[in-house]
Coordinates of N, CA and C in Angstrom, one line a residue:
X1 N 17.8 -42.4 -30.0 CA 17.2 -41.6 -31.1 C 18.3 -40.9 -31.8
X2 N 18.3 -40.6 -33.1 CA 19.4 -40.2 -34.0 C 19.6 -38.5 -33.6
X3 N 18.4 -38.1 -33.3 CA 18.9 -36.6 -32.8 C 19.1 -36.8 -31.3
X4 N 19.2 -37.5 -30.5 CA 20.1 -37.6 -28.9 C 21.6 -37.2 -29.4
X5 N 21.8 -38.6 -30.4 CA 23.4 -38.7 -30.9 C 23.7 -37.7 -31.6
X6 N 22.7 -36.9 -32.6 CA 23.5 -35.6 -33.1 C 23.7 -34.0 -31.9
X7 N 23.3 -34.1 -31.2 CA 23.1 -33.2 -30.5 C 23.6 -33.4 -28.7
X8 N 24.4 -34.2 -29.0 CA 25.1 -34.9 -27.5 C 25.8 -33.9 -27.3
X9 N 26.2 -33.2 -28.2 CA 27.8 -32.5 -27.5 C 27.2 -31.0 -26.8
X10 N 26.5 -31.0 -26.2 CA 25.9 -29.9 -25.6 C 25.6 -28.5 -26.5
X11 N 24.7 -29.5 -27.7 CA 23.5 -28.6 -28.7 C 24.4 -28.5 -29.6
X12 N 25.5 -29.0 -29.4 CA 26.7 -29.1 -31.1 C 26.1 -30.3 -31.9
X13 N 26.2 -29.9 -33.2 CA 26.2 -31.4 -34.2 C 27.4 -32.4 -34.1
X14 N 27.2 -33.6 -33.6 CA 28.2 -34.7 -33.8 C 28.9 -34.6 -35.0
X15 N 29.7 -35.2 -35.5 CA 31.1 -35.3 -36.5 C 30.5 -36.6 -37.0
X16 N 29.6 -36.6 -37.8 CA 29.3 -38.3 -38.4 C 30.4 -39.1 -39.1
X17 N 31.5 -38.1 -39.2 CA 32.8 -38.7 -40.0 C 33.6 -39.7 -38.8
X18 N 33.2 -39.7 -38.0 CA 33.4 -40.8 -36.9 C 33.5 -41.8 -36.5
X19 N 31.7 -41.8 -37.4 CA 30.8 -43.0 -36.9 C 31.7 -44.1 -37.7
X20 N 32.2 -45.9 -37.2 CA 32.4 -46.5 -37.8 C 31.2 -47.9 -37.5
X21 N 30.4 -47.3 -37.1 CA 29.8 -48.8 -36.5 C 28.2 -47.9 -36.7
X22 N 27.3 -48.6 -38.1 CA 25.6 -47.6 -38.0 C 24.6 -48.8 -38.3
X23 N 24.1 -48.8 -36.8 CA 23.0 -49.8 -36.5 C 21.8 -48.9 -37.0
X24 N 21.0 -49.8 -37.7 CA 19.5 -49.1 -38.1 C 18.5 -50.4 -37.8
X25 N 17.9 -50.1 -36.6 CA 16.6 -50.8 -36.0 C 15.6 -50.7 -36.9
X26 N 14.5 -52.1 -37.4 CA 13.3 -51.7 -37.5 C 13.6 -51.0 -39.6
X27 N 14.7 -51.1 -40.3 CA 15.0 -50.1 -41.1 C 13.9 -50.2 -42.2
X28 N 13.4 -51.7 -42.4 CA 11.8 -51.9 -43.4 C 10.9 -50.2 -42.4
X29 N 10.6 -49.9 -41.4 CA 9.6 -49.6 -40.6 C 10.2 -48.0 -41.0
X30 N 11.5 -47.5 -40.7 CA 12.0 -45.9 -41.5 C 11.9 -46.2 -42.5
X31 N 11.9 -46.9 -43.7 CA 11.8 -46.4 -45.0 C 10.6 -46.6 -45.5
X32 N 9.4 -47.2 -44.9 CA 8.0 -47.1 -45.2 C 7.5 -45.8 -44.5
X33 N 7.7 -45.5 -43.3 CA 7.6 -44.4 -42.9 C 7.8 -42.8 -43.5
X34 N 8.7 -43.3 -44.6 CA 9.3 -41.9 -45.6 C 10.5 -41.5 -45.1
X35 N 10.8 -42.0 -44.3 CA 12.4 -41.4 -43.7 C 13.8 -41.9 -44.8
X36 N 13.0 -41.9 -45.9 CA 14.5 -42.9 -46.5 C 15.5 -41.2 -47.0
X37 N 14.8 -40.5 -47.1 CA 15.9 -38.8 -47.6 C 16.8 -38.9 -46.4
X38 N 16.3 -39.0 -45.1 CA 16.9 -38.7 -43.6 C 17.9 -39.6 -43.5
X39 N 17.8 -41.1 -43.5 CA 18.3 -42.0 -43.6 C 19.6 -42.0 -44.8
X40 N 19.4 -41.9 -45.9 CA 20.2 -41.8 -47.0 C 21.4 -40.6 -46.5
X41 N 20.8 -39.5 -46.0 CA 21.7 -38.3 -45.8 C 22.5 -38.4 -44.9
X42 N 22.1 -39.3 -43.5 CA 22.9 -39.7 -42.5 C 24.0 -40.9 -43.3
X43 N 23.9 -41.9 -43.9 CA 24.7 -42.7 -44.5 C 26.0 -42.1 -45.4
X44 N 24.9 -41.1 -46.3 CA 26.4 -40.4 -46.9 C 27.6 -39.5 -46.1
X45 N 26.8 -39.1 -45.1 CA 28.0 -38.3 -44.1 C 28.7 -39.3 -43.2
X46 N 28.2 -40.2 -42.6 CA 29.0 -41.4 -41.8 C 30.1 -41.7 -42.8
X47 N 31.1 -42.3 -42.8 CA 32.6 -42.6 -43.1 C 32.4 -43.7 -44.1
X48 N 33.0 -44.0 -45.2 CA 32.6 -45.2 -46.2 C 33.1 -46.4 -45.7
X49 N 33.8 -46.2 -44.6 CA 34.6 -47.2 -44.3 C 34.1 -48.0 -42.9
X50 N 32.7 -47.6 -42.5 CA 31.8 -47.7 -42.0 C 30.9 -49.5 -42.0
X51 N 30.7 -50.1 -41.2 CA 29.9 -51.3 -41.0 C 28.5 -50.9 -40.7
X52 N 27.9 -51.5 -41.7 CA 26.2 -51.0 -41.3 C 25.5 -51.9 -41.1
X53 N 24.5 -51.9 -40.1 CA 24.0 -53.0 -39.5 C 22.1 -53.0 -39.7
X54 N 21.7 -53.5 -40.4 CA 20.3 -53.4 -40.6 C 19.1 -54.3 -39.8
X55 N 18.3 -54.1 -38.9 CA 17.9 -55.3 -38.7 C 16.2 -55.2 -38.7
X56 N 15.6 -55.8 -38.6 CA 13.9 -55.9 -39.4 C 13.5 -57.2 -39.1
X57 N 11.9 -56.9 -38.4 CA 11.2 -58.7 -38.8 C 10.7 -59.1 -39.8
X58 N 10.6 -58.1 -40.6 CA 10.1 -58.0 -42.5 C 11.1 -57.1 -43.1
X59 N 11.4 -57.6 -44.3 CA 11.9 -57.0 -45.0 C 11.6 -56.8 -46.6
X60 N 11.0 -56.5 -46.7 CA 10.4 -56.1 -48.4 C 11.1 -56.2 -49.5
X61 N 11.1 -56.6 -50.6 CA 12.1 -56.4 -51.7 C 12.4 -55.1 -51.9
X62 N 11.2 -54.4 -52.2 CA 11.5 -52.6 -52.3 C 12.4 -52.1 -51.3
X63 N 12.4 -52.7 -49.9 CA 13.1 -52.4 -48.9 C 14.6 -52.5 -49.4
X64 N 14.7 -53.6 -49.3 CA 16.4 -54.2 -49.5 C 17.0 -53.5 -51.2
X65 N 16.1 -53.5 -52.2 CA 16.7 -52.8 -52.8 C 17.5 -51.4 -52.4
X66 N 16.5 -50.2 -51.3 CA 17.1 -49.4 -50.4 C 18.5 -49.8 -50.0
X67 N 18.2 -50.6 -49.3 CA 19.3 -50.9 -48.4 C 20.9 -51.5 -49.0
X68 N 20.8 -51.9 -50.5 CA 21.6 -52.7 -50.9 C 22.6 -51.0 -51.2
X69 N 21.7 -50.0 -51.5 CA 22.1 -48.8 -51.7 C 23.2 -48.0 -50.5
X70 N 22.7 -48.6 -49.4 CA 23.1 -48.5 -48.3 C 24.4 -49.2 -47.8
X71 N 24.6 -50.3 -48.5 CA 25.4 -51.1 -47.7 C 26.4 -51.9 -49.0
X72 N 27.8 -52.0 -49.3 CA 28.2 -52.3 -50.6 C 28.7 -53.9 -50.5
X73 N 28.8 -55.2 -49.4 CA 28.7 -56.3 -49.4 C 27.5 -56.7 -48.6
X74 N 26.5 -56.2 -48.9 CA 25.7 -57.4 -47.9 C 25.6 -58.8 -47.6
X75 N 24.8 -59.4 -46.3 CA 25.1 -60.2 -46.0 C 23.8 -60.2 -45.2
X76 N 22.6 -61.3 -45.4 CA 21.7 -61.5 -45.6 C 21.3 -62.6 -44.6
X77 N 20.7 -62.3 -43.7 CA 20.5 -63.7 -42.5 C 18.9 -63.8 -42.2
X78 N 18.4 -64.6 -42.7 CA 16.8 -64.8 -43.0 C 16.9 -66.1 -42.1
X79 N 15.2 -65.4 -41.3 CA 14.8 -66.7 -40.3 C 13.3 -66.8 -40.8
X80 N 13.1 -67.7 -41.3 CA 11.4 -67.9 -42.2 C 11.7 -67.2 -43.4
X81 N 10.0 -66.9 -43.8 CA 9.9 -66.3 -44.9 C 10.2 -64.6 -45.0
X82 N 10.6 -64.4 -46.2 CA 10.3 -63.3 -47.0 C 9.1 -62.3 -46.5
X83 N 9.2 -60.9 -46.0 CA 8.4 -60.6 -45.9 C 7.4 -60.5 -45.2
X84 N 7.5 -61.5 -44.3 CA 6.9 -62.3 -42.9 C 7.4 -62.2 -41.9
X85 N 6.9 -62.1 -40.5 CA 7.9 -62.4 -39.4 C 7.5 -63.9 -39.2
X86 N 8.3 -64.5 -38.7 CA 8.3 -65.7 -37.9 C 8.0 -65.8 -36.8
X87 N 8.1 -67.2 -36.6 CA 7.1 -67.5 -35.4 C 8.4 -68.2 -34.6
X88 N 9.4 -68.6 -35.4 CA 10.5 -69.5 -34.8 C 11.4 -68.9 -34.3
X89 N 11.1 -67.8 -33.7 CA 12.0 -67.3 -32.6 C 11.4 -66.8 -31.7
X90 N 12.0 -67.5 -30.3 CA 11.4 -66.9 -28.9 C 12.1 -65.8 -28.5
X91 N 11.4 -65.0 -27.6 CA 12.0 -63.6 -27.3 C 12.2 -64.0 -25.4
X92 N 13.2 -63.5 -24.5 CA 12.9 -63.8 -23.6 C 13.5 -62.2 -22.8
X93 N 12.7 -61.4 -22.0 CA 12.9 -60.4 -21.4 C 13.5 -60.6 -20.4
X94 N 15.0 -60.7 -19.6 CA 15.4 -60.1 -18.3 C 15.5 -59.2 -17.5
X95 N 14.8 -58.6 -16.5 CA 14.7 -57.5 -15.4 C 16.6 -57.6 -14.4
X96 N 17.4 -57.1 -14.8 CA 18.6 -57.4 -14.2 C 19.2 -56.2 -13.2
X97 N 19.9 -56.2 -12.5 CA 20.9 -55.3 -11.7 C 21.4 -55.1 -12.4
X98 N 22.2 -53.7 -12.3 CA 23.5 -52.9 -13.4 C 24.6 -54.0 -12.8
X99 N 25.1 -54.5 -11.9 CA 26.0 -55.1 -11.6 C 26.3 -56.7 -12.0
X100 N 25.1 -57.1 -12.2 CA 25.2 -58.6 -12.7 C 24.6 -58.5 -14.6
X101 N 24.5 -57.7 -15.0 CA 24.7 -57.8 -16.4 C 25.1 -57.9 -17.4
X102 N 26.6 -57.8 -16.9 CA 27.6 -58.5 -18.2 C 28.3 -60.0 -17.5
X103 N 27.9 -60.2 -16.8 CA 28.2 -61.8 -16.1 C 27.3 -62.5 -16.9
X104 N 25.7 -61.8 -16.8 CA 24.6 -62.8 -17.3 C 25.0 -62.8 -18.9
X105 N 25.5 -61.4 -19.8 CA 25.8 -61.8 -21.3 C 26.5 -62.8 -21.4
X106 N 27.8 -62.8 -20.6 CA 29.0 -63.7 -20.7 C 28.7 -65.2 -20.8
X107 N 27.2 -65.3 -19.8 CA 26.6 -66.6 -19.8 C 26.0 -67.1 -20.7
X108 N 25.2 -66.3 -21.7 CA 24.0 -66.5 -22.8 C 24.9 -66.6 -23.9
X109 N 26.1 -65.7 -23.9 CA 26.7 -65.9 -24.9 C 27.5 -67.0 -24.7

């Protein structure tokens, strides 16, 4: 959650001038939500020199217009339709040990 990471340094605000890597989960689901002021305000304080990673099972045109705001080369990786989630991808949950969990990435990947 975005306030864990602002508020890590024991109730200090993080240094968003930092951040070079800003994953946004779900980002159709915050900007229907109304969070796009919150969102926008975190983006301008993170660093321009910053990789931003957006990821969504839908994505709206209204959305991506947002986001194109967000991000100055996008790069656009669509599975199905527009707007839709798909069906052509399976999801598969593993229950693992902390100790055999980057053997098992090393394997999938």
């Amino acid at each position: 959650r975005i306030i864990d990471l602002l508020c890590a340094n024991s109730g200090r605000v993080t240094n968003l001038a930092r951040v070079t890597y800003l994953v946004l989960d779900e980002a159709d689901r915050m900007f229907d939500l109304g969070f796009e002021p919150q969102i926008m305000r975190v983006v301008q304080n993170v660093r321009p020199t910053r990789q931003t990673v957006m990821f969504s099972a839908t994505f709206p045109r209204i959305v991506e217009k947002l986001a194109k705001v967000c991000m100055k080369t996008p790069i656009e990786i669509m599975i199905g339709g527009r707007s839709v989630a798909t069906d052509n991808v399976t999801q598969f949950v593993e229950v693992r040990e902390l100790d055999t969990r980057f053997s098992r990435l090393l394997e999938i990947l």
